[in-house]
Amino acid sequence: MASRLIGEEHYLAVYVNASLDVCEARDPKGLYQKARRGEIPNLTGVQAPYEPPVDPQLELRTGEAPLEECVARVLSLLDAPLSR
């Protein structure tokens, strides 16, 4: 829906793919712990399902790749011609 609103020529989908374990380990606000205690209902990945994007232009596996590599891949995508 976002690509239709913005225009496909101005839209890039980047899937930041991290496992639930990685997300929980990186959670500075403790939202996942609160959700597991029932304090936050319907948190995606805990009580509510997560649906990954169908056809992103870029997928970053942030639990496996170093930050520098992920940043380089995003910059490379941004530098690519607009004929995506």
PDB file of N, CA, C and O in Angstrom:
ATOM      1  N   MET A   1       0.817  -1.178   0.000  1.00  0.00           N
ATOM      2  CA  MET A   1       0.000   0.000   0.000  1.00  0.00           C
ATOM      3  C   MET A   1       0.876   1.263   0.000  1.00  0.00           C
ATOM      4  O   MET A   1       0.576   2.224  -0.689  1.00  0.00           O
ATOM      5  N   ALA A   2       1.966   1.224   0.772  1.00  0.00           N
ATOM      6  CA  ALA A   2       2.848   2.397   0.830  1.00  0.00           C
ATOM      7  C   ALA A   2       3.436   2.710  -0.536  1.00  0.00           C
ATOM      8  O   ALA A   2       3.506   3.875  -0.931  1.00  0.00           O
ATOM      9  N   SER A   3       3.839   1.681  -1.273  1.00  0.00           N
ATOM     10  CA  SER A   3       4.435   1.943  -2.587  1.00  0.00           C
ATOM     11  C   SER A   3       3.423   2.572  -3.537  1.00  0.00           C
ATOM     12  O   SER A   3       3.778   3.401  -4.367  1.00  0.00           O
ATOM     13  N   ARG A   4       2.160   2.199  -3.413  1.00  0.00           N
ATOM     14  CA  ARG A   4       1.134   2.810  -4.264  1.00  0.00           C
ATOM     15  C   ARG A   4       0.906   4.268  -3.877  1.00  0.00           C
ATOM     16  O   ARG A   4       0.708   5.113  -4.733  1.00  0.00           O
ATOM     17  N   LEU A   5       0.920   4.560  -2.577  1.00  0.00           N
ATOM     18  CA  LEU A   5       0.707   5.933  -2.121  1.00  0.00           C
ATOM     19  C   LEU A   5       1.873   6.845  -2.495  1.00  0.00           C
ATOM     20  O   LEU A   5       1.681   7.977  -2.930  1.00  0.00           O
ATOM     21  N   ILE A   6       3.075   6.346  -2.297  1.00  0.00           N
ATOM     22  CA  ILE A   6       4.278   7.142  -2.546  1.00  0.00           C
ATOM     23  C   ILE A   6       4.637   7.152  -4.025  1.00  0.00           C
ATOM     24  O   ILE A   6       5.159   8.129  -4.530  1.00  0.00           O
ATOM     25  N   GLY A   7       4.364   6.053  -4.675  1.00  0.00           N
ATOM     26  CA  GLY A   7       4.770   5.858  -6.058  1.00  0.00           C
ATOM     27  C   GLY A   7       5.925   4.878  -6.086  1.00  0.00           C
ATOM     28  O   GLY A   7       6.919   5.067  -5.379  1.00  0.00           O
ATOM     29  N   GLU A   8       5.783   3.831  -6.861  1.00  0.00           N
ATOM     30  CA  GLU A   8       6.784   2.758  -6.878  1.00  0.00           C
ATOM     31  C   GLU A   8       8.179   3.267  -7.216  1.00  0.00           C
ATOM     32  O   GLU A   8       9.168   2.733  -6.739  1.00  0.00           O
ATOM     33  N   GLU A   9       8.264   4.323  -8.009  1.00  0.00           N
ATOM     34  CA  GLU A   9       9.577   4.858  -8.391  1.00  0.00           C
ATOM     35  C   GLU A   9      10.279   5.548  -7.235  1.00  0.00           C
ATOM     36  O   GLU A   9      11.474   5.801  -7.292  1.00  0.00           O
ATOM     37  N   HIS A  10       9.547   5.832  -6.149  1.00  0.00           N
ATOM     38  CA  HIS A  10      10.126   6.500  -4.976  1.00  0.00           C
ATOM     39  C   HIS A  10      10.164   5.600  -3.749  1.00  0.00           C
ATOM     40  O   HIS A  10      10.456   6.072  -2.658  1.00  0.00           O
ATOM     41  N   TYR A  11       9.864   4.331  -3.916  1.00  0.00           N
ATOM     42  CA  TYR A  11       9.688   3.435  -2.773  1.00  0.00           C
ATOM     43  C   TYR A  11      10.663   2.263  -2.842  1.00  0.00           C
ATOM     44  O   TYR A  11      10.802   1.624  -3.880  1.00  0.00           O
ATOM     45  N   LEU A  12      11.312   1.990  -1.731  1.00  0.00           N
ATOM     46  CA  LEU A  12      12.161   0.808  -1.610  1.00  0.00           C
ATOM     47  C   LEU A  12      11.751   0.061  -0.342  1.00  0.00           C
ATOM     48  O   LEU A  12      11.620   0.664   0.716  1.00  0.00           O
ATOM     49  N   ALA A  13      11.578  -1.231  -0.461  1.00  0.00           N
ATOM     50  CA  ALA A  13      11.263  -2.052   0.704  1.00  0.00           C
ATOM     51  C   ALA A  13      12.543  -2.753   1.157  1.00  0.00           C
ATOM     52  O   ALA A  13      13.162  -3.496   0.394  1.00  0.00           O
ATOM     53  N   VAL A  14      12.931  -2.495   2.389  1.00  0.00           N
ATOM     54  CA  VAL A  14      14.100  -3.147   2.980  1.00  0.00           C
ATOM     55  C   VAL A  14      13.598  -3.981   4.146  1.00  0.00           C
ATOM     56  O   VAL A  14      13.018  -3.464   5.094  1.00  0.00           O
ATOM     57  N   TYR A  15      13.799  -5.277   4.060  1.00  0.00           N
ATOM     58  CA  TYR A  15      13.363  -6.221   5.082  1.00  0.00           C
ATOM     59  C   TYR A  15      14.516  -6.418   6.064  1.00  0.00           C
ATOM     60  O   TYR A  15      15.521  -7.031   5.737  1.00  0.00           O
ATOM     61  N   VAL A  16      14.387  -5.867   7.248  1.00  0.00           N
ATOM     62  CA  VAL A  16      15.380  -6.058   8.304  1.00  0.00           C
ATOM     63  C   VAL A  16      14.983  -7.344   9.019  1.00  0.00           C
ATOM     64  O   VAL A  16      14.126  -7.358   9.891  1.00  0.00           O
ATOM     65  N   ASN A  17      15.584  -8.429   8.595  1.00  0.00           N
ATOM     66  CA  ASN A  17      15.220  -9.770   9.036  1.00  0.00           C
ATOM     67  C   ASN A  17      16.050 -10.155  10.259  1.00  0.00           C
ATOM     68  O   ASN A  17      17.251 -10.358  10.169  1.00  0.00           O
ATOM     69  N   ALA A  18      15.385 -10.214  11.391  1.00  0.00           N
ATOM     70  CA  ALA A  18      16.041 -10.624  12.638  1.00  0.00           C
ATOM     71  C   ALA A  18      15.120 -11.604  13.348  1.00  0.00           C
ATOM     72  O   ALA A  18      13.908 -11.411  13.379  1.00  0.00           O
ATOM     73  N   SER A  19      15.688 -12.635  13.904  1.00  0.00           N
ATOM     74  CA  SER A  19      14.885 -13.613  14.629  1.00  0.00           C
ATOM     75  C   SER A  19      14.272 -12.971  15.867  1.00  0.00           C
ATOM     76  O   SER A  19      14.717 -11.918  16.337  1.00  0.00           O
ATOM     77  N   LEU A  20      13.270 -13.615  16.409  1.00  0.00           N
ATOM     78  CA  LEU A  20      12.647 -13.121  17.633  1.00  0.00           C
ATOM     79  C   LEU A  20      13.675 -13.049  18.758  1.00  0.00           C
ATOM     80  O   LEU A  20      13.688 -12.093  19.539  1.00  0.00           O
ATOM     81  N   ASP A  21      14.563 -14.020  18.832  1.00  0.00           N
ATOM     82  CA  ASP A  21      15.623 -13.997  19.857  1.00  0.00           C
ATOM     83  C   ASP A  21      16.506 -12.753  19.719  1.00  0.00           C
ATOM     84  O   ASP A  21      16.852 -12.116  20.716  1.00  0.00           O
ATOM     85  N   VAL A  22      16.874 -12.425  18.495  1.00  0.00           N
ATOM     86  CA  VAL A  22      17.705 -11.245  18.253  1.00  0.00           C
ATOM     87  C   VAL A  22      16.938  -9.982  18.628  1.00  0.00           C
ATOM     88  O   VAL A  22      17.472  -9.087  19.288  1.00  0.00           O
ATOM     89  N   CYS A  23      15.677  -9.911  18.228  1.00  0.00           N
ATOM     90  CA  CYS A  23      14.860  -8.730  18.572  1.00  0.00           C
ATOM     91  C   CYS A  23      14.756  -8.562  20.085  1.00  0.00           C
ATOM     92  O   CYS A  23      14.882  -7.447  20.597  1.00  0.00           O
ATOM     93  N   GLU A  24      14.536  -9.651  20.793  1.00  0.00           N
ATOM     94  CA  GLU A  24      14.429  -9.577  22.251  1.00  0.00           C
ATOM     95  C   GLU A  24      15.740  -9.141  22.884  1.00  0.00           C
ATOM     96  O   GLU A  24      15.749  -8.337  23.823  1.00  0.00           O
ATOM     97  N   ALA A  25      16.850  -9.629  22.359  1.00  0.00           N
ATOM     98  CA  ALA A  25      18.156  -9.259  22.904  1.00  0.00           C
ATOM     99  C   ALA A  25      18.471  -7.779  22.672  1.00  0.00           C
ATOM    100  O   ALA A  25      19.185  -7.164  23.463  1.00  0.00           O
ATOM    101  N   ARG A  26      17.903  -7.200  21.620  1.00  0.00           N
ATOM    102  CA  ARG A  26      18.165  -5.804  21.274  1.00  0.00           C
ATOM    103  C   ARG A  26      17.113  -4.849  21.832  1.00  0.00           C
ATOM    104  O   ARG A  26      17.149  -3.667  21.528  1.00  0.00           O
ATOM    105  N   ASP A  27      16.180  -5.331  22.604  1.00  0.00           N
ATOM    106  CA  ASP A  27      15.025  -4.556  23.043  1.00  0.00           C
ATOM    107  C   ASP A  27      15.362  -3.690  24.256  1.00  0.00           C
ATOM    108  O   ASP A  27      15.279  -4.144  25.391  1.00  0.00           O
ATOM    109  N   PRO A  28      15.729  -2.411  24.053  1.00  0.00           N
ATOM    110  CA  PRO A  28      16.143  -1.569  25.179  1.00  0.00           C
ATOM    111  C   PRO A  28      15.002  -1.187  26.123  1.00  0.00           C
ATOM    112  O   PRO A  28      15.242  -0.845  27.277  1.00  0.00           O
ATOM    113  N   LYS A  29      13.775  -1.244  25.639  1.00  0.00           N
ATOM    114  CA  LYS A  29      12.636  -0.842  26.471  1.00  0.00           C
ATOM    115  C   LYS A  29      11.963  -2.020  27.172  1.00  0.00           C
ATOM    116  O   LYS A  29      11.022  -1.818  27.936  1.00  0.00           O
ATOM    117  N   GLY A  30      12.401  -3.230  26.884  1.00  0.00           N
ATOM    118  CA  GLY A  30      11.813  -4.398  27.526  1.00  0.00           C
ATOM    119  C   GLY A  30      10.398  -4.712  27.072  1.00  0.00           C
ATOM    120  O   GLY A  30       9.625  -5.338  27.801  1.00  0.00           O
ATOM    121  N   LEU A  31      10.051  -4.323  25.856  1.00  0.00           N
ATOM    122  CA  LEU A  31       8.697  -4.537  25.353  1.00  0.00           C
ATOM    123  C   LEU A  31       8.361  -6.019  25.214  1.00  0.00           C
ATOM    124  O   LEU A  31       7.232  -6.425  25.499  1.00  0.00           O
ATOM    125  N   TYR A  32       9.318  -6.812  24.785  1.00  0.00           N
ATOM    126  CA  TYR A  32       9.049  -8.236  24.622  1.00  0.00           C
ATOM    127  C   TYR A  32       8.794  -8.903  25.970  1.00  0.00           C
ATOM    128  O   TYR A  32       7.893  -9.733  26.098  1.00  0.00           O
ATOM    129  N   GLN A  33       9.562  -8.550  26.980  1.00  0.00           N
ATOM    130  CA  GLN A  33       9.319  -9.092  28.322  1.00  0.00           C
ATOM    131  C   GLN A  33       7.940  -8.686  28.821  1.00  0.00           C
ATOM    132  O   GLN A  33       7.216  -9.506  29.398  1.00  0.00           O
ATOM    133  N   LYS A  34       7.560  -7.433  28.615  1.00  0.00           N
ATOM    134  CA  LYS A  34       6.235  -6.960  29.028  1.00  0.00           C
ATOM    135  C   LYS A  34       5.143  -7.717  28.286  1.00  0.00           C
ATOM    136  O   LYS A  34       4.117  -8.072  28.868  1.00  0.00           O
ATOM    137  N   ALA A  35       5.351  -7.960  26.998  1.00  0.00           N
ATOM    138  CA  ALA A  35       4.356  -8.696  26.217  1.00  0.00           C
ATOM    139  C   ALA A  35       4.224 -10.132  26.721  1.00  0.00           C
ATOM    140  O   ALA A  35       3.116 -10.653  26.835  1.00  0.00           O
ATOM    141  N   ARG A  36       5.336 -10.747  27.059  1.00  0.00           N
ATOM    142  CA  ARG A  36       5.285 -12.125  27.562  1.00  0.00           C
ATOM    143  C   ARG A  36       4.595 -12.196  28.923  1.00  0.00           C
ATOM    144  O   ARG A  36       3.998 -13.212  29.270  1.00  0.00           O
ATOM    145  N   ARG A  37       4.645 -11.109  29.696  1.00  0.00           N
ATOM    146  CA  ARG A  37       3.943 -11.054  30.983  1.00  0.00           C
ATOM    147  C   ARG A  37       2.480 -10.647  30.815  1.00  0.00           C
ATOM    148  O   ARG A  37       1.742 -10.581  31.788  1.00  0.00           O
ATOM    149  N   GLY A  38       2.078 -10.329  29.581  1.00  0.00           N
ATOM    150  CA  GLY A  38       0.702  -9.941  29.318  1.00  0.00           C
ATOM    151  C   GLY A  38       0.425  -8.467  29.512  1.00  0.00           C
ATOM    152  O   GLY A  38      -0.729  -8.035  29.454  1.00  0.00           O
ATOM    153  N   GLU A  39       1.461  -7.677  29.724  1.00  0.00           N
ATOM    154  CA  GLU A  39       1.283  -6.240  29.936  1.00  0.00           C
ATOM    155  C   GLU A  39       1.074  -5.476  28.628  1.00  0.00           C
ATOM    156  O   GLU A  39       0.517  -4.382  28.640  1.00  0.00           O
ATOM    157  N   ILE A  40       1.539  -6.028  27.533  1.00  0.00           N
ATOM    158  CA  ILE A  40       1.352  -5.429  26.215  1.00  0.00           C
ATOM    159  C   ILE A  40       0.659  -6.473  25.345  1.00  0.00           C
ATOM    160  O   ILE A  40       1.249  -7.504  25.038  1.00  0.00           O
ATOM    161  N   PRO A  41      -0.590  -6.226  24.971  1.00  0.00           N
ATOM    162  CA  PRO A  41      -1.299  -7.204  24.137  1.00  0.00           C
ATOM    163  C   PRO A  41      -0.925  -7.073  22.665  1.00  0.00           C
ATOM    164  O   PRO A  41      -0.583  -5.988  22.188  1.00  0.00           O
ATOM    165  N   ASN A  42      -0.970  -8.190  21.965  1.00  0.00           N
ATOM    166  CA  ASN A  42      -0.825  -8.226  20.503  1.00  0.00           C
ATOM    167  C   ASN A  42       0.488  -7.672  19.975  1.00  0.00           C
ATOM    168  O   ASN A  42       0.518  -7.055  18.905  1.00  0.00           O
ATOM    169  N   LEU A  43       1.569  -7.885  20.691  1.00  0.00           N
ATOM    170  CA  LEU A  43       2.868  -7.452  20.171  1.00  0.00           C
ATOM    171  C   LEU A  43       3.271  -8.396  19.045  1.00  0.00           C
ATOM    172  O   LEU A  43       3.268  -9.618  19.195  1.00  0.00           O
ATOM    173  N   THR A  44       3.616  -7.815  17.926  1.00  0.00           N
ATOM    174  CA  THR A  44       3.999  -8.605  16.757  1.00  0.00           C
ATOM    175  C   THR A  44       5.162  -9.529  17.101  1.00  0.00           C
ATOM    176  O   THR A  44       6.156  -9.103  17.677  1.00  0.00           O
ATOM    177  N   GLY A  45       5.013 -10.790  16.736  1.00  0.00           N
ATOM    178  CA  GLY A  45       6.049 -11.781  16.981  1.00  0.00           C
ATOM    179  C   GLY A  45       5.850 -12.539  18.274  1.00  0.00           C
ATOM    180  O   GLY A  45       6.402 -13.615  18.460  1.00  0.00           O
ATOM    181  N   VAL A  46       5.076 -11.988  19.207  1.00  0.00           N
ATOM    182  CA  VAL A  46       4.822 -12.671  20.478  1.00  0.00           C
ATOM    183  C   VAL A  46       3.389 -13.200  20.466  1.00  0.00           C
ATOM    184  O   VAL A  46       3.181 -14.403  20.349  1.00  0.00           O
ATOM    185  N   GLN A  47       2.395 -12.312  20.590  1.00  0.00           N
ATOM    186  CA  GLN A  47       1.004 -12.764  20.536  1.00  0.00           C
ATOM    187  C   GLN A  47       0.396 -12.616  19.144  1.00  0.00           C
ATOM    188  O   GLN A  47      -0.562 -13.296  18.818  1.00  0.00           O
ATOM    189  N   ALA A  48       0.900 -11.694  18.362  1.00  0.00           N
ATOM    190  CA  ALA A  48       0.372 -11.454  17.018  1.00  0.00           C
ATOM    191  C   ALA A  48       1.365 -11.971  15.980  1.00  0.00           C
ATOM    192  O   ALA A  48       2.573 -11.883  16.181  1.00  0.00           O
ATOM    193  N   PRO A  49       0.853 -12.518  14.897  1.00  0.00           N
ATOM    194  CA  PRO A  49       1.767 -13.059  13.878  1.00  0.00           C
ATOM    195  C   PRO A  49       2.525 -11.958  13.157  1.00  0.00           C
ATOM    196  O   PRO A  49       2.078 -10.811  13.091  1.00  0.00           O
ATOM    197  N   TYR A  50       3.673 -12.320  12.640  1.00  0.00           N
ATOM    198  CA  TYR A  50       4.461 -11.412  11.820  1.00  0.00           C
ATOM    199  C   TYR A  50       4.452 -11.949  10.397  1.00  0.00           C
ATOM    200  O   TYR A  50       4.707 -13.130  10.175  1.00  0.00           O
ATOM    201  N   GLU A  51       4.174 -11.100   9.446  1.00  0.00           N
ATOM    202  CA  GLU A  51       4.194 -11.484   8.043  1.00  0.00           C
ATOM    203  C   GLU A  51       5.318 -10.730   7.347  1.00  0.00           C
ATOM    204  O   GLU A  51       5.229  -9.513   7.166  1.00  0.00           O
ATOM    205  N   PRO A  52       6.375 -11.431   6.970  1.00  0.00           N
ATOM    206  CA  PRO A  52       7.489 -10.751   6.294  1.00  0.00           C
ATOM    207  C   PRO A  52       7.047 -10.226   4.931  1.00  0.00           C
ATOM    208  O   PRO A  52       6.094 -10.730   4.341  1.00  0.00           O
ATOM    209  N   PRO A  53       7.727  -9.209   4.435  1.00  0.00           N
ATOM    210  CA  PRO A  53       7.368  -8.675   3.121  1.00  0.00           C
ATOM    211  C   PRO A  53       7.539  -9.735   2.038  1.00  0.00           C
ATOM    212  O   PRO A  53       8.424 -10.594   2.123  1.00  0.00           O
ATOM    213  N   VAL A  54       6.683  -9.654   1.041  1.00  0.00           N
ATOM    214  CA  VAL A  54       6.669 -10.659  -0.019  1.00  0.00           C
ATOM    215  C   VAL A  54       7.848 -10.510  -0.969  1.00  0.00           C
ATOM    216  O   VAL A  54       8.514 -11.480  -1.304  1.00  0.00           O
ATOM    217  N   ASP A  55       8.138  -9.297  -1.397  1.00  0.00           N
ATOM    218  CA  ASP A  55       9.170  -9.108  -2.413  1.00  0.00           C
ATOM    219  C   ASP A  55       9.980  -7.837  -2.151  1.00  0.00           C
ATOM    220  O   ASP A  55       9.919  -6.882  -2.928  1.00  0.00           O
ATOM    221  N   PRO A  56      10.761  -7.826  -1.052  1.00  0.00           N
ATOM    222  CA  PRO A  56      11.536  -6.612  -0.769  1.00  0.00           C
ATOM    223  C   PRO A  56      12.691  -6.455  -1.761  1.00  0.00           C
ATOM    224  O   PRO A  56      13.183  -7.439  -2.312  1.00  0.00           O
ATOM    225  N   GLN A  57      13.100  -5.218  -1.971  1.00  0.00           N
ATOM    226  CA  GLN A  57      14.259  -4.985  -2.837  1.00  0.00           C
ATOM    227  C   GLN A  57      15.558  -5.424  -2.149  1.00  0.00           C
ATOM    228  O   GLN A  57      16.543  -5.708  -2.806  1.00  0.00           O
ATOM    229  N   LEU A  58      15.529  -5.468  -0.819  1.00  0.00           N
ATOM    230  CA  LEU A  58      16.724  -5.843  -0.063  1.00  0.00           C
ATOM    231  C   LEU A  58      16.313  -6.538   1.225  1.00  0.00           C
ATOM    232  O   LEU A  58      15.371  -6.112   1.885  1.00  0.00           O
ATOM    233  N   GLU A  59      16.998  -7.614   1.551  1.00  0.00           N
ATOM    234  CA  GLU A  59      16.805  -8.291   2.834  1.00  0.00           C
ATOM    235  C   GLU A  59      18.117  -8.266   3.600  1.00  0.00           C
ATOM    236  O   GLU A  59      19.153  -8.664   3.078  1.00  0.00           O
ATOM    237  N   LEU A  60      18.033  -7.764   4.828  1.00  0.00           N
ATOM    238  CA  LEU A  60      19.220  -7.709   5.689  1.00  0.00           C
ATOM    239  C   LEU A  60      19.021  -8.678   6.845  1.00  0.00           C
ATOM    240  O   LEU A  60      18.087  -8.518   7.626  1.00  0.00           O
ATOM    241  N   ARG A  61      19.884  -9.661   6.959  1.00  0.00           N
ATOM    242  CA  ARG A  61      19.826 -10.606   8.075  1.00  0.00           C
ATOM    243  C   ARG A  61      20.739 -10.065   9.176  1.00  0.00           C
ATOM    244  O   ARG A  61      21.906 -10.436   9.269  1.00  0.00           O
ATOM    245  N   THR A  62      20.172  -9.190   9.991  1.00  0.00           N
ATOM    246  CA  THR A  62      20.976  -8.440  10.941  1.00  0.00           C
ATOM    247  C   THR A  62      21.503  -9.266  12.097  1.00  0.00           C
ATOM    248  O   THR A  62      22.401  -8.816  12.800  1.00  0.00           O
ATOM    249  N   GLY A  63      20.976 -10.443  12.318  1.00  0.00           N
ATOM    250  CA  GLY A  63      21.508 -11.324  13.344  1.00  0.00           C
ATOM    251  C   GLY A  63      22.734 -12.082  12.872  1.00  0.00           C
ATOM    252  O   GLY A  63      23.451 -12.675  13.661  1.00  0.00           O
ATOM    253  N   GLU A  64      22.986 -12.040  11.563  1.00  0.00           N
ATOM    254  CA  GLU A  64      24.104 -12.786  10.969  1.00  0.00           C
ATOM    255  C   GLU A  64      25.175 -11.873  10.380  1.00  0.00           C
ATOM    256  O   GLU A  64      26.357 -12.196  10.431  1.00  0.00           O
ATOM    257  N   ALA A  65      24.747 -10.755   9.790  1.00  0.00           N
ATOM    258  CA  ALA A  65      25.689  -9.870   9.106  1.00  0.00           C
ATOM    259  C   ALA A  65      26.100  -8.723  10.024  1.00  0.00           C
ATOM    260  O   ALA A  65      25.285  -8.218  10.792  1.00  0.00           O
ATOM    261  N   PRO A  66      27.347  -8.296   9.940  1.00  0.00           N
ATOM    262  CA  PRO A  66      27.774  -7.151  10.750  1.00  0.00           C
ATOM    263  C   PRO A  66      27.100  -5.860  10.284  1.00  0.00           C
ATOM    264  O   PRO A  66      26.695  -5.726   9.132  1.00  0.00           O
ATOM    265  N   LEU A  67      26.975  -4.923  11.197  1.00  0.00           N
ATOM    266  CA  LEU A  67      26.333  -3.646  10.924  1.00  0.00           C
ATOM    267  C   LEU A  67      26.933  -2.966   9.691  1.00  0.00           C
ATOM    268  O   LEU A  67      26.205  -2.459   8.833  1.00  0.00           O
ATOM    269  N   GLU A  68      28.250  -2.955   9.589  1.00  0.00           N
ATOM    270  CA  GLU A  68      28.919  -2.283   8.475  1.00  0.00           C
ATOM    271  C   GLU A  68      28.477  -2.867   7.136  1.00  0.00           C
ATOM    272  O   GLU A  68      28.289  -2.140   6.161  1.00  0.00           O
ATOM    273  N   GLU A  69      28.327  -4.183   7.075  1.00  0.00           N
ATOM    274  CA  GLU A  69      27.884  -4.837   5.831  1.00  0.00           C
ATOM    275  C   GLU A  69      26.444  -4.438   5.502  1.00  0.00           C
ATOM    276  O   GLU A  69      26.122  -4.155   4.348  1.00  0.00           O
ATOM    277  N   CYS A  70      25.591  -4.417   6.499  1.00  0.00           N
ATOM    278  CA  CYS A  70      24.191  -4.024   6.280  1.00  0.00           C
ATOM    279  C   CYS A  70      24.103  -2.591   5.771  1.00  0.00           C
ATOM    280  O   CYS A  70      23.365  -2.302   4.824  1.00  0.00           O
ATOM    281  N   VAL A  71      24.859  -1.694   6.371  1.00  0.00           N
ATOM    282  CA  VAL A  71      24.859  -0.293   5.940  1.00  0.00           C
ATOM    283  C   VAL A  71      25.365  -0.199   4.497  1.00  0.00           C
ATOM    284  O   VAL A  71      24.774   0.516   3.671  1.00  0.00           O
ATOM    285  N   ALA A  72      26.422  -0.910   4.175  1.00  0.00           N
ATOM    286  CA  ALA A  72      26.971  -0.880   2.814  1.00  0.00           C
ATOM    287  C   ALA A  72      25.944  -1.379   1.800  1.00  0.00           C
ATOM    288  O   ALA A  72      25.822  -0.817   0.705  1.00  0.00           O
ATOM    289  N   ARG A  73      25.194  -2.398   2.158  1.00  0.00           N
ATOM    290  CA  ARG A  73      24.175  -2.931   1.243  1.00  0.00           C
ATOM    291  C   ARG A  73      23.033  -1.928   1.031  1.00  0.00           C
ATOM    292  O   ARG A  73      22.539  -1.788  -0.078  1.00  0.00           O
ATOM    293  N   VAL A  74      22.627  -1.233   2.085  1.00  0.00           N
ATOM    294  CA  VAL A  74      21.583  -0.208   1.940  1.00  0.00           C
ATOM    295  C   VAL A  74      22.095   0.926   1.054  1.00  0.00           C
ATOM    296  O   VAL A  74      21.393   1.379   0.136  1.00  0.00           O
ATOM    297  N   LEU A  75      23.311   1.390   1.307  1.00  0.00           N
ATOM    298  CA  LEU A  75      23.876   2.474   0.500  1.00  0.00           C
ATOM    299  C   LEU A  75      24.013   2.062  -0.971  1.00  0.00           C
ATOM    300  O   LEU A  75      23.754   2.863  -1.862  1.00  0.00           O
ATOM    301  N   SER A  76      24.382   0.826  -1.194  1.00  0.00           N
ATOM    302  CA  SER A  76      24.497   0.325  -2.554  1.00  0.00           C
ATOM    303  C   SER A  76      23.129   0.334  -3.251  1.00  0.00           C
ATOM    304  O   SER A  76      23.017   0.705  -4.427  1.00  0.00           O
ATOM    305  N   LEU A  77      22.103  -0.066  -2.528  1.00  0.00           N
ATOM    306  CA  LEU A  77      20.749  -0.043  -3.096  1.00  0.00           C
ATOM    307  C   LEU A  77      20.331   1.392  -3.416  1.00  0.00           C
ATOM    308  O   LEU A  77      19.755   1.657  -4.478  1.00  0.00           O
ATOM    309  N   LEU A  78      20.639   2.312  -2.536  1.00  0.00           N
ATOM    310  CA  LEU A  78      20.276   3.711  -2.763  1.00  0.00           C
ATOM    311  C   LEU A  78      21.035   4.322  -3.939  1.00  0.00           C
ATOM    312  O   LEU A  78      20.538   5.231  -4.598  1.00  0.00           O
ATOM    313  N   ASP A  79      22.240   3.829  -4.199  1.00  0.00           N
ATOM    314  CA  ASP A  79      23.051   4.325  -5.315  1.00  0.00           C
ATOM    315  C   ASP A  79      22.655   3.707  -6.651  1.00  0.00           C
ATOM    316  O   ASP A  79      23.068   4.195  -7.701  1.00  0.00           O
ATOM    317  N   ALA A  80      21.857   2.633  -6.613  1.00  0.00           N
ATOM    318  CA  ALA A  80      21.466   1.933  -7.844  1.00  0.00           C
ATOM    319  C   ALA A  80      20.568   2.837  -8.691  1.00  0.00           C
ATOM    320  O   ALA A  80      19.883   3.712  -8.168  1.00  0.00           O
ATOM    321  N   PRO A  81      20.557   2.618 -10.004  1.00  0.00           N
ATOM    322  CA  PRO A  81      19.660   3.403 -10.867  1.00  0.00           C
ATOM    323  C   PRO A  81      18.211   3.253 -10.427  1.00  0.00           C
ATOM    324  O   PRO A  81      17.822   2.247  -9.832  1.00  0.00           O
ATOM    325  N   LEU A  82      17.386   4.237 -10.740  1.00  0.00           N
ATOM    326  CA  LEU A  82      15.985   4.230 -10.333  1.00  0.00           C
ATOM    327  C   LEU A  82      15.135   3.224 -11.074  1.00  0.00           C
ATOM    328  O   LEU A  82      13.974   3.057 -10.758  1.00  0.00           O
ATOM    329  N   SER A  83      15.677   2.538 -12.040  1.00  0.00           N
ATOM    330  CA  SER A  83      14.899   1.535 -12.777  1.00  0.00           C
ATOM    331  C   SER A  83      14.862   0.229 -12.001  1.00  0.00           C
ATOM    332  O   SER A  83      15.335  -0.785 -12.440  1.00  0.00           O
ATOM    333  N   ARG A  84      14.299   0.245 -10.817  1.00  0.00           N
ATOM    334  CA  ARG A  84      14.228  -0.933  -9.952  1.00  0.00           C
ATOM    335  C   ARG A  84      13.155  -1.846 -10.439  1.00  0.00           C
ATOM    336  O   ARG A  84      12.119  -1.978 -10.264  1.00  0.00           O
TER     337      ARG A  84
END
